[in-house]
GROMACS .gro file of C-alpha atoms in nm:
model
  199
    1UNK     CA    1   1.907   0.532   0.692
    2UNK     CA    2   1.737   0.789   0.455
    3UNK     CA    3   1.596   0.720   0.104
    4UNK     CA    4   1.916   0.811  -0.041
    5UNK     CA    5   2.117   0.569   0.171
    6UNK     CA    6   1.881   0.246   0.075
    7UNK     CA    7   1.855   0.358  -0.286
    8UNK     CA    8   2.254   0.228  -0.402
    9UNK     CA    9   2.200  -0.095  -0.185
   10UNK     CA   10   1.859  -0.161  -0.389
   11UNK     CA   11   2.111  -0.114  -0.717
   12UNK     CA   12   2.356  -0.375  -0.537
   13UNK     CA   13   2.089  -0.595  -0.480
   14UNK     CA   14   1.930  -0.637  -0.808
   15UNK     CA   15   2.307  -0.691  -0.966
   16UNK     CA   16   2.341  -0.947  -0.719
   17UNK     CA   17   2.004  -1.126  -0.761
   18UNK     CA   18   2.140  -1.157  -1.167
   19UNK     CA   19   2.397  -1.344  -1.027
   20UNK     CA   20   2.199  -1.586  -0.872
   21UNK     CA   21   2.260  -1.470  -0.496
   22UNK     CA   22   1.998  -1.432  -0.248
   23UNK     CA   23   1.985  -1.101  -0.100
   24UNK     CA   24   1.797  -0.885   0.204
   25UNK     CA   25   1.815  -0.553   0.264
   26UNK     CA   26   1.740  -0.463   0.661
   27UNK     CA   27   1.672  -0.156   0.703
   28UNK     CA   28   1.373   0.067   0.871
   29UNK     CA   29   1.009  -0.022   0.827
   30UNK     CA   30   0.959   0.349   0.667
   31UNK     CA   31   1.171   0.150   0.347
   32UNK     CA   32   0.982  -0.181   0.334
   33UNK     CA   33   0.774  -0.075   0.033
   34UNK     CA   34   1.087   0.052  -0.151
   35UNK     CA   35   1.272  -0.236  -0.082
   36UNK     CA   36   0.958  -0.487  -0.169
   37UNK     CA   37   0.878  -0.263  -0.513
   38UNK     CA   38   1.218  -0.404  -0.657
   39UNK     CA   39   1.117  -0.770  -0.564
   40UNK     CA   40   1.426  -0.796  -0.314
   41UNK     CA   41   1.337  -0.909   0.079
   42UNK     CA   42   1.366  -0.702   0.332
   43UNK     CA   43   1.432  -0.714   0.712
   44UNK     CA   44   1.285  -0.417   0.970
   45UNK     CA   45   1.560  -0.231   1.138
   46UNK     CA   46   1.450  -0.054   1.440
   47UNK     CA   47   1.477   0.277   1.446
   48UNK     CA   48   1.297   0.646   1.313
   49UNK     CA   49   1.500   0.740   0.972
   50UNK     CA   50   1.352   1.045   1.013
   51UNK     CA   51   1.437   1.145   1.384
   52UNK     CA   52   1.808   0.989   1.326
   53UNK     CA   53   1.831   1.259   1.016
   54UNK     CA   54   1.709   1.558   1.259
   55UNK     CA   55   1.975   1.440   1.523
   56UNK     CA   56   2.273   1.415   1.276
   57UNK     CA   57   2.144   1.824   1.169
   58UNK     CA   58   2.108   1.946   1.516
   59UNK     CA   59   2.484   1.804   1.565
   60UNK     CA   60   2.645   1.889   1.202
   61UNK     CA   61   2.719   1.549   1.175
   62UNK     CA   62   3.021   1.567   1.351
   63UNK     CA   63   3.159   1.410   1.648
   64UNK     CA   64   3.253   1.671   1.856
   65UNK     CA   65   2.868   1.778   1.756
   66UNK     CA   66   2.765   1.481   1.930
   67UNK     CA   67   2.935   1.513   2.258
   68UNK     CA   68   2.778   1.826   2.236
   69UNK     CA   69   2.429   1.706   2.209
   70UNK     CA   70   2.397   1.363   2.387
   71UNK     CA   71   2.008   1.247   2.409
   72UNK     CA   72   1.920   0.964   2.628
   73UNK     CA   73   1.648   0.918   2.388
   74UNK     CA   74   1.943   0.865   2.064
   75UNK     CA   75   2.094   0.597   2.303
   76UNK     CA   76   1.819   0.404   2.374
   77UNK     CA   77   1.711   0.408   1.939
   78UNK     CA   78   2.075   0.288   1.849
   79UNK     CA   79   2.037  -0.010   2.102
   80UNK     CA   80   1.692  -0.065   1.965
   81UNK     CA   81   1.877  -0.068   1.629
   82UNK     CA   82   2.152  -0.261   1.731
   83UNK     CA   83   1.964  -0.533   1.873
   84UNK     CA   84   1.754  -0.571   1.519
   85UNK     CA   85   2.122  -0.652   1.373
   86UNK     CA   86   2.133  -1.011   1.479
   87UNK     CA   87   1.743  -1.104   1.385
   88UNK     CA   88   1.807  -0.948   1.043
   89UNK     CA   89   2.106  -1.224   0.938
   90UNK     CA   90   1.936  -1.516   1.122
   91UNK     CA   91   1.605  -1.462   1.132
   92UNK     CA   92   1.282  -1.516   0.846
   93UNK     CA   93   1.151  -1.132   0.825
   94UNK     CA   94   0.814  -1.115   1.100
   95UNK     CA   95   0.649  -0.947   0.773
   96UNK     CA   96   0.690  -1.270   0.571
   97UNK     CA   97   0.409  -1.463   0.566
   98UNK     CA   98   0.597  -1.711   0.431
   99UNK     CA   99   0.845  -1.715   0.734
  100UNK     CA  100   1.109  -1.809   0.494
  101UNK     CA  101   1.430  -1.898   0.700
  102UNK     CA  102   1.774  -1.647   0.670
  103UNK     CA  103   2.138  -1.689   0.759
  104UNK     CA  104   2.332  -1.444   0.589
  105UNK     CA  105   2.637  -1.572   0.373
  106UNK     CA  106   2.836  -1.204   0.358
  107UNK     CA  107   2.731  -0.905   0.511
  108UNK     CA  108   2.723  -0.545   0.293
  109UNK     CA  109   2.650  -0.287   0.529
  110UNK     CA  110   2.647   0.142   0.512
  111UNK     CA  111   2.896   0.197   0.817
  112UNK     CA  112   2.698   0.359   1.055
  113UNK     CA  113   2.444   0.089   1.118
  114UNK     CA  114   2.615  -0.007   1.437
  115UNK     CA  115   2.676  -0.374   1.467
  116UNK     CA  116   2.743  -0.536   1.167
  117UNK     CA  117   3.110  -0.614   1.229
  118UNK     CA  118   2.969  -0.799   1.567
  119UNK     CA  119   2.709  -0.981   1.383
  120UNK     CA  120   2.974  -1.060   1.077
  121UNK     CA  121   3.223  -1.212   1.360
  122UNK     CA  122   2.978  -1.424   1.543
  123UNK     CA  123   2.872  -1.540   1.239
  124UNK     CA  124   3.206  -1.587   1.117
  125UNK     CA  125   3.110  -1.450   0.727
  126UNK     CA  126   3.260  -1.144   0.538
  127UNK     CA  127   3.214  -0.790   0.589
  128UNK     CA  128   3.163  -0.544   0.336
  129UNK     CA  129   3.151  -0.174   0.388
  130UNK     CA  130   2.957   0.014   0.158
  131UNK     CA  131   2.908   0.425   0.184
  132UNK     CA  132   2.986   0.725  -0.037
  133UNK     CA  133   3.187   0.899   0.155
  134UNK     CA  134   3.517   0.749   0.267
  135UNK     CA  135   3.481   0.582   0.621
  136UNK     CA  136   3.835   0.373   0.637
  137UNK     CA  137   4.130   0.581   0.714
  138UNK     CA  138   4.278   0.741   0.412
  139UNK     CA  139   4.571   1.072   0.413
  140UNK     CA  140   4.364   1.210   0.124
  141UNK     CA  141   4.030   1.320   0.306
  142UNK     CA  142   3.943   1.299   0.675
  143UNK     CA  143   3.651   1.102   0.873
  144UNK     CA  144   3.342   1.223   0.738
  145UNK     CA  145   3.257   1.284   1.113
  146UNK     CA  146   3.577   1.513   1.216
  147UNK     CA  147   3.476   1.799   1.151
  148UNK     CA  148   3.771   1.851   0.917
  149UNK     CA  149   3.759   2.071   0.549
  150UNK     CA  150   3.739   1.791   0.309
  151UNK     CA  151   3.939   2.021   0.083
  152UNK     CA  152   4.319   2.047   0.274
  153UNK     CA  153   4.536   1.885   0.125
  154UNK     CA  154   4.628   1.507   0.181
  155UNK     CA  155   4.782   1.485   0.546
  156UNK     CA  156   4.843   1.274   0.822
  157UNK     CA  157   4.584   1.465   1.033
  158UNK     CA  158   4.315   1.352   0.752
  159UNK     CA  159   4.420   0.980   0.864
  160UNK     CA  160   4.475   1.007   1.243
  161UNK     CA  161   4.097   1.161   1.210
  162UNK     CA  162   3.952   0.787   1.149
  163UNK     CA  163   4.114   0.675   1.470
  164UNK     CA  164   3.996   0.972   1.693
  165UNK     CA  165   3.622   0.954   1.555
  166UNK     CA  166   3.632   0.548   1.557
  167UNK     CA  167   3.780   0.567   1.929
  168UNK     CA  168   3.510   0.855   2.057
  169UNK     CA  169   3.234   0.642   1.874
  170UNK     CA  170   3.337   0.345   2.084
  171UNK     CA  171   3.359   0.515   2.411
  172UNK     CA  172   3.054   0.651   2.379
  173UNK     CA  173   2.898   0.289   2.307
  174UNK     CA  174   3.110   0.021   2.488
  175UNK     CA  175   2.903  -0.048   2.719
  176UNK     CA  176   2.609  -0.120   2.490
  177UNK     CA  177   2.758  -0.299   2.249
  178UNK     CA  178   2.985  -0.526   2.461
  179UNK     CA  179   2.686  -0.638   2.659
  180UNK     CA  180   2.482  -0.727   2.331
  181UNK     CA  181   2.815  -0.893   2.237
  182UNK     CA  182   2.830  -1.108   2.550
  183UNK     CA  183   2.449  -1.147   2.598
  184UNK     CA  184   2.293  -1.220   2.245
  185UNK     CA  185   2.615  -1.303   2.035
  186UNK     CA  186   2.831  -1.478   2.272
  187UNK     CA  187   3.127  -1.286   2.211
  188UNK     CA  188   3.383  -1.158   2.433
  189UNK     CA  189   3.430  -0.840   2.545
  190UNK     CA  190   3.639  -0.528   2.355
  191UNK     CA  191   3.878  -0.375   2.519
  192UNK     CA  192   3.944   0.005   2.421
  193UNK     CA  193   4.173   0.046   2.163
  194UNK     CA  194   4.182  -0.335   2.056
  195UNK     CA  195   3.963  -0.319   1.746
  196UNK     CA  196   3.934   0.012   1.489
  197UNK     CA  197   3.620   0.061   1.380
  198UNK     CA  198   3.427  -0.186   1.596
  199UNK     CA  199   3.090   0.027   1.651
   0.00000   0.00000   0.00000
């Protein structure tokens, strides 16, 4: 994600560190030096922060937006991303030169870092969703990706809009993801429709 989007989980972090909990932020390799000036560990994310930011512009952030503008080149950085999910909750950071071993206990992720319910679930750990915007289905604003006026008024349409965006999310990454399910987390498949939210 962006600056702004690692910032709040560097706040999280820290809290949680006074608590006496071991934390890791994974995230892109642009944040490493953020992430290491607060003395919390990091993980590198695959991934260009800056060419995912460009994409979400040139589609106003919306999914109908990215129907619109499909890029090979934004499928094949997601899988890249995707694939980083797994090494980041089992895996000592390749920075480290420590090599300190990591197996996540809970997971606290910003939705839109595809994976981490897959990851949570082979690892069999909570899942915690973390954004400012609200990304679980809710009558009183829709999906941030619908494309829907965040001020109407509390409706049904607001909360049908998390299904329609989490269902054309998932068709548009099935494929990927249930093969990195099957291959590298030894899951089974997804069926359509089976799972809400499962990107």
């Amino acid at each position: 994600g962006t600056h702004g989007d690692v910032l709040p989980f560097v706040s999280l972090a820290l809290a949680l560190q006074t608590k006496g909990h071991r934390i890791r932020i994974a995230t892109h390799e642009t944040h490493r030096s953020l992430v290491a000036k607060y003395d919390v560990e990091y993980y590198p994310l695959a991934g260009d922060p800056k060419q995912l930011s460009e994409w979400m512009v040139e589609t106003g952030g919306t999914i109908a937006g990215e129907v619109l503008h499909i890029k090979s080149a934004k499928m094949t950085m997601l899988q890249e991303i995707v694939t980083t999910i797994w090494p980041a909750v089992t895996e000592a950071d390749p920075g480290d030169p420590l090599k300190r071993p990591f197996t996540a206990d809970a997971i606290i992720a910003n939705p839109v870092a595809f994976g981490h319910v897959h990851v949570a679930e082979a690892l069999n750990i909570p899942l915690h969703i973390m954004f400012p915007q609200p990304w679980v289905g809710t009558h009183a604003f829709p999906h941030p990706m619908s494309g829907l006026s965040n001020s109407a008024p509390p409706s049904e349409l607001n909360m049908q809009s998390y299904a329609a965006v989490d269902n054309s999310m998932w068709i548009g990454n099935a494929v990927m993801i249930n093969t990195w399910r099957r291959k590298e987390l030894h899951l089974p498949t997804l069926r359509f429709g089976s799972v809400r939210g499962a990107v």
